Amino acid sequence: MSESLRHSVLSGLFWSLLQNWGGRLVTFILFTILARLLGPRDFGVFAAAVAVISILEIFVEQGLGDALIQKEHVSLELLNTTFLLNLTLSIVLVSLLVAFAPLVAALMKVPQLTNILRVACISTLINAFGFCQQAMYRRNFAYRWLALRFLIATAISGIVGVAVAYAGGGAWSLVAQVVCASLINVGLLWAKPQWKLSARFDFREGATLLRFSSNILGMRILDFGNTRFIEIFIAATLGPTVLGIYAVGVRIYQISMQLLSSAILDVAHSGFSRLAKDREKFNLAYYKATTISATLAVPCFVLLATVAPELCISLFGQKWANSAQVLTPMALLGAVQVIQFYNGASFNALGMPVVTLAINLVKIAFTAFSLWITLGSDLDHMVVAFAIAQALVTPLNFYLAKRKLGIDLGRLFKNVYPVFLACGVMAGAVIMCRSFLSHHELSIYVKFPALLGVGAGVYLALLILFIKKNYLEVLNVFELRRHSPA
């Protein structure tokens, strides 16, 4: 990797981490406040709306952002064409949702969803104005402004949401937060644009871009089926209150996934794309990135699963205790997923999104089967079956990484298996500590940090003493960041 590209990637990684860590931590704090102010039904109604609107956003964006990043040369005409396509699709699809909102609410058996959908989908129309700008920021490794923009929008929209909740707005407080965040995010993107809109278009080049993005679109549709369709399924079969319990438990998993992996993957797609023509350097970057992510992220997910009961009650209150039954299997799934996320970024960077598409196709088949066999069961059984179905695709994922990317699975296993062993020891230490503390009448606010401290301390000690190679890899990344310009 050239010195300039290395600095760009490290700088991008730093600001992307700031956006994800800073922004998501602020989001999580605001989410915690809202969870204490609102009930499971309010969260369930809003979660059902978000699931529907997420489908719209997939079709509006079309995967064109990633296609712009991957493309070697991007002209002004192509950017204008992409912008026009995104905006046109958003107008058409939002109009259709507004018209058919009562039908969607009836199918999901959530009558109050109609008006929520009609207002919340405005965020999709607003976001369409920012897709191209955001893609160009990412392409140019200009993550600093993306991070600051996200932090500002998150803080202001969060305050708006909390204010509406205090005023008794219920689920509308969450709608207000989302729409406000979209307005601020897009406004700040255009305040410092990476390109300026004009009337020059290139529809032929746009069609070429669509051919690449169509594979990404298909992948995201299947990914929605894998990750978000369960929310629609729960709303229709178990009701919005149960969906609210699920939404809070899975939200902790989702935020953790964003904190620990999304920032790195965001930069990885851009960085891997630049190394695509040098397979040896590409593979070295893959091994290092996967090893570092496993060392940092896997223990976090395992610890999260182990302390889930205490975490949910401490943060959200006793009314959300059942959310722990969602968080535990989903966090364990996260520990498995985080080591394979670079596979998808690698396939896309090398122009092989069809491979990721095939993996997701298999995954959605497993997911559909898991929901079918748990139809009529309670939430706990449904979530466990769902997590197992998602994890079962892991062998196929790495088999294709070996075939298509030339990854040495033996070398990769050698790098990551000590992490999983250390995590097993860490989980055992936490369980033993919980058993010891159960004999003492202690507040949950004492038990939770005690369990967290024991788990983190045990893993860190094992890392320093027995997994020195991984430990040094992590230290090296932070040392490089310290000497790299932001």
Short mmCIF file of C-alpha atoms in Angstrom, two decimals:
data_model
loop_
_atom_site.label_atom_id
_atom_site.label_comp_id
_atom_site.label_asym_id
_atom_site.label_seq_id
_atom_site.Cartn_x
_atom_site.Cartn_y
_atom_site.Cartn_z
CA MET A 1 0.00 0.00 0.00
CA SER A 2 1.40 3.42 -0.97
CA GLU A 3 2.13 5.94 1.77
CA SER A 4 -0.59 8.31 0.58
CA LEU A 5 -3.20 5.56 0.42
CA ARG A 6 -2.14 4.24 3.84
CA HIS A 7 -2.59 7.71 5.33
CA SER A 8 -5.94 8.13 3.59
CA VAL A 9 -7.20 4.77 4.86
CA LEU A 10 -5.96 5.40 8.43
CA SER A 11 -7.39 8.90 8.46
CA GLY A 12 -10.67 7.61 7.05
CA LEU A 13 -10.70 4.84 9.63
CA PHE A 14 -10.16 7.35 12.45
CA TRP A 15 -13.00 9.65 11.39
CA SER A 16 -15.29 6.78 10.48
CA LEU A 17 -14.68 5.33 13.93
CA LEU A 18 -15.43 8.72 15.45
CA GLN A 19 -18.67 8.89 13.50
CA ASN A 20 -19.70 5.39 14.47
CA TRP A 21 -18.42 5.39 18.04
CA GLY A 22 -19.26 8.98 18.90
CA GLY A 23 -22.52 9.11 16.97
CA ARG A 24 -23.72 5.67 18.00
CA LEU A 25 -22.83 6.26 21.64
CA VAL A 26 -24.85 9.47 21.59
CA THR A 27 -27.63 7.56 19.81
CA PHE A 28 -27.50 4.83 22.43
CA ILE A 29 -27.73 7.32 25.30
CA LEU A 30 -30.76 8.95 23.69
CA PHE A 31 -32.24 5.52 22.95
CA THR A 32 -31.85 4.60 26.62
CA ILE A 33 -33.68 7.74 27.69
CA LEU A 34 -36.49 7.10 25.21
CA ALA A 35 -36.78 3.46 26.32
CA ARG A 36 -37.36 4.64 29.90
CA LEU A 37 -39.96 7.18 28.73
CA LEU A 38 -41.82 4.95 26.28
CA GLY A 39 -43.35 1.51 26.53
CA PRO A 40 -42.88 -1.67 24.46
CA ARG A 41 -45.96 -0.95 22.32
CA ASP A 42 -44.64 2.49 21.27
CA PHE A 43 -41.33 0.96 20.26
CA GLY A 44 -43.08 -1.88 18.50
CA VAL A 45 -45.24 0.39 16.33
CA PHE A 46 -42.23 2.47 15.34
CA ALA A 47 -40.10 -0.63 14.68
CA ALA A 48 -42.79 -1.90 12.30
CA ALA A 49 -42.68 1.44 10.46
CA VAL A 50 -38.89 1.39 10.22
CA ALA A 51 -38.96 -2.14 8.80
CA VAL A 52 -41.26 -1.02 5.99
CA ILE A 53 -39.37 2.22 5.29
CA SER A 54 -36.08 0.31 5.18
CA ILE A 55 -37.39 -1.53 2.11
CA LEU A 56 -38.06 1.80 0.41
CA GLU A 57 -34.55 3.08 1.12
CA ILE A 58 -33.01 -0.03 -0.41
CA PHE A 59 -34.82 0.56 -3.70
CA VAL A 60 -34.22 4.31 -3.67
CA GLU A 61 -30.45 4.05 -3.16
CA GLN A 62 -30.17 1.02 -5.50
CA GLY A 63 -26.62 0.24 -4.34
CA LEU A 64 -25.42 3.13 -6.50
CA GLY A 65 -23.34 4.61 -3.68
CA ASP A 66 -21.08 1.55 -3.48
CA ALA A 67 -20.98 1.43 -7.28
CA LEU A 68 -19.71 5.02 -7.41
CA ILE A 69 -17.00 4.21 -4.87
CA GLN A 70 -15.86 1.11 -6.74
CA LYS A 71 -15.81 2.80 -10.18
CA GLU A 72 -12.33 3.89 -11.29
CA HIS A 73 -13.43 7.21 -12.80
CA VAL A 74 -16.57 9.20 -11.90
CA SER A 75 -17.70 12.07 -14.15
CA LEU A 76 -19.89 15.03 -13.27
CA GLU A 77 -22.49 13.76 -15.74
CA LEU A 78 -22.63 10.38 -14.01
CA LEU A 79 -23.14 12.01 -10.61
CA ASN A 80 -25.99 14.14 -11.95
CA THR A 81 -27.60 11.09 -13.54
CA THR A 82 -27.31 9.06 -10.33
CA PHE A 83 -28.79 11.90 -8.28
CA LEU A 84 -31.74 12.22 -10.67
CA LEU A 85 -32.38 8.47 -10.54
CA ASN A 86 -32.33 8.38 -6.71
CA LEU A 87 -34.65 11.37 -6.43
CA THR A 88 -37.13 10.09 -9.02
CA LEU A 89 -37.34 6.69 -7.37
CA SER A 90 -37.84 8.25 -3.94
CA ILE A 91 -40.76 10.40 -5.15
CA VAL A 92 -42.47 7.44 -6.81
CA LEU A 93 -41.98 4.99 -3.94
CA VAL A 94 -42.85 7.42 -1.15
CA SER A 95 -46.04 8.38 -3.01
CA LEU A 96 -47.00 4.71 -3.30
CA LEU A 97 -46.39 4.10 0.40
CA VAL A 98 -48.50 7.11 1.38
CA ALA A 99 -51.34 5.79 -0.79
CA PHE A 100 -51.13 2.18 0.41
CA ALA A 101 -50.23 2.81 4.08
CA PRO A 102 -53.66 1.60 5.33
CA LEU A 103 -53.23 -1.70 3.46
CA VAL A 104 -49.71 -2.19 4.89
CA ALA A 105 -51.01 -1.47 8.41
CA ALA A 106 -53.83 -3.98 7.94
CA LEU A 107 -51.47 -6.69 6.68
CA MET A 108 -49.17 -6.15 9.67
CA LYS A 109 -52.18 -6.02 12.02
CA VAL A 110 -51.07 -2.68 13.49
CA PRO A 111 -53.90 -0.17 12.76
CA GLN A 112 -52.10 2.87 14.22
CA LEU A 113 -49.25 2.29 11.76
CA THR A 114 -50.98 4.14 8.90
CA ASN A 115 -50.27 7.73 9.93
CA ILE A 116 -46.87 6.83 11.39
CA LEU A 117 -45.82 5.44 8.00
CA ARG A 118 -47.12 8.42 6.07
CA VAL A 119 -45.06 10.88 8.08
CA ALA A 120 -41.94 8.77 8.73
CA CYS A 121 -41.44 7.99 5.03
CA ILE A 122 -40.66 11.68 4.45
CA SER A 123 -37.18 10.81 5.74
CA THR A 124 -36.68 8.57 2.68
CA LEU A 125 -37.43 11.46 0.33
CA ILE A 126 -35.05 13.72 2.24
CA ASN A 127 -32.26 11.11 2.31
CA ALA A 128 -32.42 10.76 -1.49
CA PHE A 129 -30.93 14.24 -1.79
CA GLY A 130 -27.80 13.09 0.05
CA PHE A 131 -26.90 9.66 -1.34
CA CYS A 132 -24.50 10.89 -4.03
CA GLN A 133 -22.82 13.45 -1.80
CA GLN A 134 -22.21 10.82 0.87
CA ALA A 135 -20.83 8.36 -1.68
CA MET A 136 -18.33 10.96 -2.94
CA TYR A 137 -17.27 11.80 0.61
CA ARG A 138 -16.54 8.12 1.18
CA ARG A 139 -14.82 7.72 -2.20
CA ASN A 140 -12.50 10.62 -1.39
CA PHE A 141 -11.85 9.39 2.18
CA ALA A 142 -13.35 12.69 3.44
CA TYR A 143 -14.72 11.07 6.59
CA ARG A 144 -14.03 14.04 8.86
CA TRP A 145 -17.06 16.05 7.77
CA LEU A 146 -19.22 12.91 7.60
CA ALA A 147 -18.36 12.24 11.25
CA LEU A 148 -19.03 15.80 12.42
CA ARG A 149 -22.25 15.97 10.42
CA PHE A 150 -23.50 12.72 11.92
CA LEU A 151 -22.68 13.80 15.47
CA ILE A 152 -24.45 17.14 15.06
CA ALA A 153 -27.55 15.57 13.48
CA THR A 154 -27.71 12.81 16.08
CA ALA A 155 -27.48 15.20 19.03
CA ILE A 156 -30.05 17.72 17.77
CA SER A 157 -32.57 15.13 16.52
CA GLY A 158 -32.18 13.19 19.75
CA ILE A 159 -33.06 16.24 21.81
CA VAL A 160 -36.13 16.76 19.63
CA GLY A 161 -37.20 13.13 20.12
CA VAL A 162 -36.78 13.26 23.89
CA ALA A 163 -38.72 16.54 24.07
CA VAL A 164 -41.65 15.04 22.14
CA ALA A 165 -41.56 11.94 24.36
CA TYR A 166 -41.65 14.09 27.52
CA ALA A 167 -44.67 15.87 26.04
CA GLY A 168 -46.46 12.52 25.75
CA GLY A 169 -45.93 12.01 22.03
CA GLY A 170 -45.40 8.24 22.31
CA ALA A 171 -44.23 6.65 19.07
CA TRP A 172 -44.36 10.06 17.37
CA SER A 173 -41.26 11.07 19.33
CA LEU A 174 -39.27 8.45 17.39
CA VAL A 175 -40.75 9.66 14.09
CA ALA A 176 -39.79 13.25 14.92
CA GLN A 177 -36.25 12.13 15.72
CA VAL A 178 -35.80 10.28 12.40
CA VAL A 179 -37.19 13.05 10.19
CA CYS A 180 -35.19 15.73 12.00
CA ALA A 181 -31.96 13.67 11.65
CA SER A 182 -32.52 13.27 7.90
CA LEU A 183 -33.03 17.01 7.42
CA ILE A 184 -29.87 17.94 9.29
CA ASN A 185 -27.72 15.18 7.74
CA VAL A 186 -28.63 16.13 4.17
CA GLY A 187 -28.42 19.86 4.87
CA LEU A 188 -24.88 19.52 6.19
CA LEU A 189 -23.82 17.35 3.24
CA TRP A 190 -24.85 20.08 0.81
CA ALA A 191 -23.30 22.78 3.01
CA LYS A 192 -19.86 21.43 1.95
CA PRO A 193 -20.62 19.56 -1.31
CA GLN A 194 -18.19 17.19 -3.00
CA TRP A 195 -19.86 17.95 -6.32
CA LYS A 196 -22.35 20.56 -7.58
CA LEU A 197 -25.53 19.61 -9.38
CA SER A 198 -25.92 20.67 -13.00
CA ALA A 199 -28.10 19.85 -16.01
CA ARG A 200 -25.45 17.64 -17.68
CA PHE A 201 -26.34 13.94 -17.77
CA ASP A 202 -24.90 10.69 -19.11
CA PHE A 203 -27.64 8.07 -19.14
CA ARG A 204 -25.51 5.54 -21.02
CA GLU A 205 -22.87 5.57 -18.27
CA GLY A 206 -25.67 5.52 -15.72
CA ALA A 207 -26.95 2.28 -17.24
CA THR A 208 -23.47 0.78 -16.84
CA LEU A 209 -23.45 1.79 -13.19
CA LEU A 210 -26.89 0.22 -12.72
CA ARG A 211 -25.61 -3.13 -14.00
CA PHE A 212 -23.01 -3.21 -11.22
CA SER A 213 -25.35 -1.84 -8.57
CA SER A 214 -28.10 -4.33 -9.43
CA ASN A 215 -26.09 -7.09 -7.75
CA ILE A 216 -25.66 -4.93 -4.65
CA LEU A 217 -29.39 -4.13 -4.72
CA GLY A 218 -30.22 -7.82 -4.84
CA MET A 219 -27.80 -8.45 -1.98
CA ARG A 220 -29.43 -5.76 0.15
CA ILE A 221 -32.92 -7.04 -0.54
CA LEU A 222 -31.84 -10.47 0.62
CA ASP A 223 -30.02 -8.93 3.57
CA PHE A 224 -33.26 -7.20 4.52
CA GLY A 225 -34.99 -10.55 4.37
CA ASN A 226 -32.30 -12.01 6.61
CA THR A 227 -32.21 -9.25 9.21
CA ARG A 228 -35.37 -7.13 9.11
CA PHE A 229 -38.17 -9.38 7.82
CA ILE A 230 -38.31 -11.00 11.25
CA GLU A 231 -39.63 -7.66 12.59
CA ILE A 232 -42.55 -7.70 10.16
CA PHE A 233 -43.10 -11.37 11.01
CA ILE A 234 -43.16 -10.68 14.76
CA ALA A 235 -45.53 -7.72 14.36
CA ALA A 236 -47.97 -9.79 12.29
CA THR A 237 -47.84 -12.93 14.48
CA LEU A 238 -47.07 -11.75 18.02
CA GLY A 239 -48.16 -8.10 17.95
CA PRO A 240 -46.48 -4.69 18.38
CA THR A 241 -45.83 -5.06 22.13
CA VAL A 242 -43.73 -8.19 21.61
CA LEU A 243 -42.07 -6.49 18.66
CA GLY A 244 -41.14 -3.66 21.03
CA ILE A 245 -39.41 -6.14 23.36
CA TYR A 246 -37.54 -7.57 20.39
CA ALA A 247 -36.70 -4.11 19.01
CA VAL A 248 -34.99 -3.00 22.23
CA GLY A 249 -33.00 -6.22 22.63
CA VAL A 250 -31.90 -6.36 19.00
CA ARG A 251 -31.13 -2.63 18.97
CA ILE A 252 -28.30 -3.19 21.46
CA TYR A 253 -26.89 -5.85 19.14
CA GLN A 254 -27.30 -3.57 16.10
CA ILE A 255 -25.61 -0.60 17.75
CA SER A 256 -22.79 -2.85 18.95
CA MET A 257 -22.35 -4.19 15.42
CA GLN A 258 -22.18 -0.66 14.06
CA LEU A 259 -19.72 0.40 16.74
CA LEU A 260 -17.39 -2.54 16.33
CA SER A 261 -17.53 -3.32 12.63
CA SER A 262 -19.42 -0.91 10.40
CA ALA A 263 -16.85 1.88 10.73
CA ILE A 264 -14.04 -0.44 9.69
CA LEU A 265 -16.04 -1.96 6.84
CA ASP A 266 -17.00 1.48 5.56
CA VAL A 267 -13.34 2.30 4.97
CA ALA A 268 -12.45 -1.29 3.99
CA HIS A 269 -14.56 -1.15 0.84
CA SER A 270 -12.75 1.99 -0.32
CA GLY A 271 -9.30 0.70 0.72
CA PHE A 272 -9.74 -2.83 -0.64
CA SER A 273 -10.96 -1.40 -3.95
CA ARG A 274 -7.64 0.40 -4.38
CA LEU A 275 -5.69 -2.84 -3.74
CA ALA A 276 -7.85 -4.99 -6.03
CA LYS A 277 -5.16 -5.29 -8.73
CA ASP A 278 -2.49 -6.55 -6.32
CA ARG A 279 -3.90 -9.77 -4.92
CA GLU A 280 -0.91 -10.49 -2.63
CA LYS A 281 -1.20 -7.13 -0.87
CA PHE A 282 -4.97 -7.46 -0.86
CA ASN A 283 -4.81 -10.80 0.96
CA LEU A 284 -2.28 -9.50 3.49
CA ALA A 285 -4.62 -6.59 4.22
CA TYR A 286 -7.49 -9.08 4.60
CA TYR A 287 -5.64 -11.25 7.15
CA LYS A 288 -4.56 -8.25 9.19
CA ALA A 289 -8.00 -6.59 9.13
CA THR A 290 -9.81 -9.80 10.10
CA THR A 291 -7.36 -10.59 12.90
CA ILE A 292 -7.61 -7.11 14.39
CA SER A 293 -11.41 -7.07 14.16
CA ALA A 294 -11.67 -10.49 15.77
CA THR A 295 -9.33 -9.49 18.59
CA LEU A 296 -11.30 -6.35 19.36
CA ALA A 297 -14.88 -7.24 18.46
CA VAL A 298 -15.45 -10.92 19.28
CA PRO A 299 -14.83 -10.53 23.05
CA CYS A 300 -17.15 -7.51 23.13
CA PHE A 301 -20.01 -9.51 21.65
CA VAL A 302 -19.39 -12.53 23.88
CA LEU A 303 -19.25 -10.31 26.97
CA LEU A 304 -22.43 -8.55 25.83
CA ALA A 305 -24.22 -11.90 25.57
CA THR A 306 -22.98 -12.99 29.00
CA VAL A 307 -24.12 -9.85 30.87
CA ALA A 308 -27.34 -9.32 28.86
CA PRO A 309 -29.79 -9.77 31.81
CA GLU A 310 -28.05 -7.20 33.98
CA LEU A 311 -27.47 -4.84 31.05
CA CYS A 312 -31.11 -4.62 29.94
CA ILE A 313 -32.44 -3.98 33.45
CA SER A 314 -29.69 -1.49 34.35
CA LEU A 315 -30.14 0.59 31.23
CA PHE A 316 -33.84 0.40 30.45
CA GLY A 317 -35.59 -0.70 33.63
CA GLN A 318 -37.39 -3.82 34.77
CA LYS A 319 -40.09 -3.53 32.07
CA TRP A 320 -37.45 -4.45 29.47
CA ALA A 321 -36.05 -7.51 31.31
CA ASN A 322 -37.36 -9.88 28.61
CA SER A 323 -35.23 -8.09 26.01
CA ALA A 324 -32.24 -9.98 27.43
CA GLN A 325 -33.63 -13.17 25.88
CA VAL A 326 -33.26 -11.45 22.52
CA LEU A 327 -29.88 -9.87 23.15
CA THR A 328 -28.07 -13.05 24.29
CA PRO A 329 -28.45 -15.15 21.10
CA MET A 330 -28.08 -12.10 18.85
CA ALA A 331 -24.83 -11.02 20.54
CA LEU A 332 -23.41 -14.53 20.16
CA LEU A 333 -24.38 -14.37 16.50
CA GLY A 334 -22.50 -11.06 16.28
CA ALA A 335 -19.34 -12.75 17.53
CA VAL A 336 -19.56 -15.15 14.59
CA GLN A 337 -20.56 -12.52 12.03
CA VAL A 338 -17.84 -10.00 12.75
CA ILE A 339 -15.04 -12.27 11.52
CA GLN A 340 -16.71 -12.81 8.16
CA PHE A 341 -17.85 -9.29 7.33
CA TYR A 342 -14.62 -8.58 5.46
CA ASN A 343 -15.60 -11.31 3.03
CA GLY A 344 -18.50 -9.25 1.71
CA ALA A 345 -16.38 -6.09 1.52
CA SER A 346 -13.71 -8.06 -0.37
CA PHE A 347 -16.13 -9.59 -2.87
CA ASN A 348 -17.60 -6.14 -3.60
CA ALA A 349 -14.18 -4.46 -3.82
CA LEU A 350 -13.05 -7.04 -6.40
CA GLY A 351 -16.20 -6.56 -8.45
CA MET A 352 -17.83 -9.85 -7.36
CA PRO A 353 -20.99 -8.76 -5.54
CA VAL A 354 -22.77 -11.75 -7.11
CA VAL A 355 -20.88 -13.98 -4.64
CA THR A 356 -22.29 -12.07 -1.68
CA LEU A 357 -25.67 -12.25 -3.38
CA ALA A 358 -25.43 -16.06 -3.53
CA ILE A 359 -24.45 -16.26 0.16
CA ASN A 360 -27.41 -14.12 1.15
CA LEU A 361 -29.70 -16.23 -1.00
CA VAL A 362 -28.73 -19.32 0.99
CA LYS A 363 -29.00 -17.37 4.24
CA ILE A 364 -32.52 -16.16 3.51
CA ALA A 365 -33.60 -19.73 2.79
CA PHE A 366 -32.32 -20.77 6.24
CA THR A 367 -33.96 -17.73 7.82
CA ALA A 368 -37.34 -18.41 6.20
CA PHE A 369 -37.16 -22.02 7.37
CA SER A 370 -36.34 -20.93 10.94
CA LEU A 371 -39.36 -18.60 11.06
CA TRP A 372 -41.61 -21.25 9.56
CA ILE A 373 -40.70 -23.93 12.11
CA THR A 374 -41.16 -21.47 15.00
CA LEU A 375 -44.55 -20.15 13.81
CA GLY A 376 -46.81 -20.18 16.85
CA SER A 377 -43.87 -20.28 19.28
CA ASP A 378 -42.90 -17.54 21.72
CA LEU A 379 -40.34 -14.83 21.04
CA ASP A 380 -37.45 -16.62 22.78
CA HIS A 381 -37.62 -19.72 20.57
CA MET A 382 -38.10 -17.63 17.44
CA VAL A 383 -34.98 -15.53 18.08
CA VAL A 384 -32.78 -18.52 18.94
CA ALA A 385 -33.84 -20.31 15.74
CA PHE A 386 -33.24 -17.12 13.75
CA ALA A 387 -29.71 -16.66 15.16
CA ILE A 388 -28.79 -20.30 14.47
CA ALA A 389 -30.05 -20.01 10.88
CA GLN A 390 -27.91 -16.92 10.31
CA ALA A 391 -24.80 -18.59 11.76
CA LEU A 392 -25.17 -21.75 9.67
CA VAL A 393 -24.05 -19.90 6.54
CA THR A 394 -20.57 -19.23 7.99
CA PRO A 395 -18.87 -22.35 6.48
CA LEU A 396 -20.16 -21.46 2.99
CA ASN A 397 -18.98 -17.88 3.42
CA PHE A 398 -15.40 -18.91 4.14
CA TYR A 399 -15.40 -21.66 1.52
CA LEU A 400 -16.20 -19.03 -1.11
CA ALA A 401 -13.56 -16.71 0.37
CA LYS A 402 -11.03 -19.49 -0.18
CA ARG A 403 -12.19 -20.19 -3.74
CA LYS A 404 -12.75 -16.61 -4.96
CA LEU A 405 -10.23 -14.62 -2.92
CA GLY A 406 -7.50 -17.21 -2.44
CA ILE A 407 -7.71 -16.91 1.34
CA ASP A 408 -5.71 -19.50 3.31
CA LEU A 409 -8.29 -20.69 5.86
CA GLY A 410 -5.64 -22.45 7.92
CA ARG A 411 -3.73 -19.22 8.36
CA LEU A 412 -6.90 -17.33 9.20
CA PHE A 413 -7.99 -19.97 11.73
CA LYS A 414 -4.59 -19.84 13.39
CA ASN A 415 -5.01 -16.10 13.87
CA VAL A 416 -8.53 -16.12 15.32
CA TYR A 417 -9.06 -19.37 17.24
CA PRO A 418 -7.09 -18.20 20.32
CA VAL A 419 -9.50 -15.27 20.57
CA PHE A 420 -12.50 -17.60 20.77
CA LEU A 421 -10.77 -19.76 23.39
CA ALA A 422 -10.04 -16.67 25.49
CA CYS A 423 -13.65 -15.57 25.11
CA GLY A 424 -14.85 -18.95 26.41
CA VAL A 425 -12.70 -18.54 29.50
CA MET A 426 -13.98 -14.99 29.92
CA ALA A 427 -17.62 -16.11 29.71
CA GLY A 428 -16.97 -18.84 32.29
CA ALA A 429 -15.43 -16.30 34.66
CA VAL A 430 -18.48 -14.03 34.35
CA ILE A 431 -20.89 -16.90 35.01
CA MET A 432 -18.92 -17.94 38.10
CA CYS A 433 -18.88 -14.35 39.32
CA ARG A 434 -22.66 -14.07 38.84
CA SER A 435 -23.15 -17.25 40.88
CA PHE A 436 -21.00 -15.82 43.66
CA LEU A 437 -22.82 -12.46 43.67
CA SER A 438 -26.24 -14.14 43.73
CA HIS A 439 -25.57 -15.11 47.37
CA HIS A 440 -25.35 -11.42 48.28
CA GLU A 441 -28.13 -8.87 48.25
CA LEU A 442 -26.56 -6.37 45.90
CA SER A 443 -28.13 -3.76 43.63
CA ILE A 444 -28.23 -4.48 39.91
CA TYR A 445 -26.16 -1.31 39.51
CA VAL A 446 -23.39 -2.98 41.50
CA LYS A 447 -23.67 -6.43 39.92
CA PHE A 448 -23.59 -5.19 36.33
CA PRO A 449 -20.30 -3.22 36.47
CA ALA A 450 -18.75 -5.99 38.59
CA LEU A 451 -19.54 -8.64 35.96
CA LEU A 452 -18.41 -6.33 33.18
CA GLY A 453 -15.13 -5.62 34.95
CA VAL A 454 -14.41 -9.29 35.60
CA GLY A 455 -15.06 -10.24 31.97
CA ALA A 456 -12.99 -7.42 30.50
CA GLY A 457 -10.14 -7.99 32.95
CA VAL A 458 -9.92 -11.73 32.28
CA TYR A 459 -9.89 -11.27 28.49
CA LEU A 460 -7.31 -8.49 28.56
CA ALA A 461 -5.03 -10.57 30.77
CA LEU A 462 -5.32 -13.58 28.46
CA LEU A 463 -4.69 -11.38 25.42
CA ILE A 464 -1.50 -9.88 26.83
CA LEU A 465 -0.18 -13.14 28.25
CA PHE A 466 -1.10 -15.72 25.62
CA ILE A 467 -2.15 -13.95 22.38
CA LYS A 468 0.72 -11.50 22.09
CA LYS A 469 0.78 -11.49 18.29
CA ASN A 470 -2.81 -10.24 18.07
CA TYR A 471 -2.19 -7.80 20.90
CA LEU A 472 0.78 -6.30 19.06
CA GLU A 473 -1.20 -6.06 15.81
CA VAL A 474 -3.83 -3.98 17.59
CA LEU A 475 -1.21 -1.75 19.22
CA ASN A 476 0.47 -1.24 15.85
CA VAL A 477 -2.74 0.06 14.29
CA PHE A 478 -3.18 2.66 17.03
CA GLU A 479 0.51 3.61 16.78
CA LEU A 480 0.17 4.13 13.03
CA ARG A 481 -2.95 6.21 13.61
CA ARG A 482 -1.08 8.39 16.15
CA HIS A 483 1.59 9.25 13.56
CA SER A 484 -0.86 9.67 10.67
CA PRO A 485 -2.37 13.05 9.82
CA ALA A 486 -6.14 13.33 10.39
#
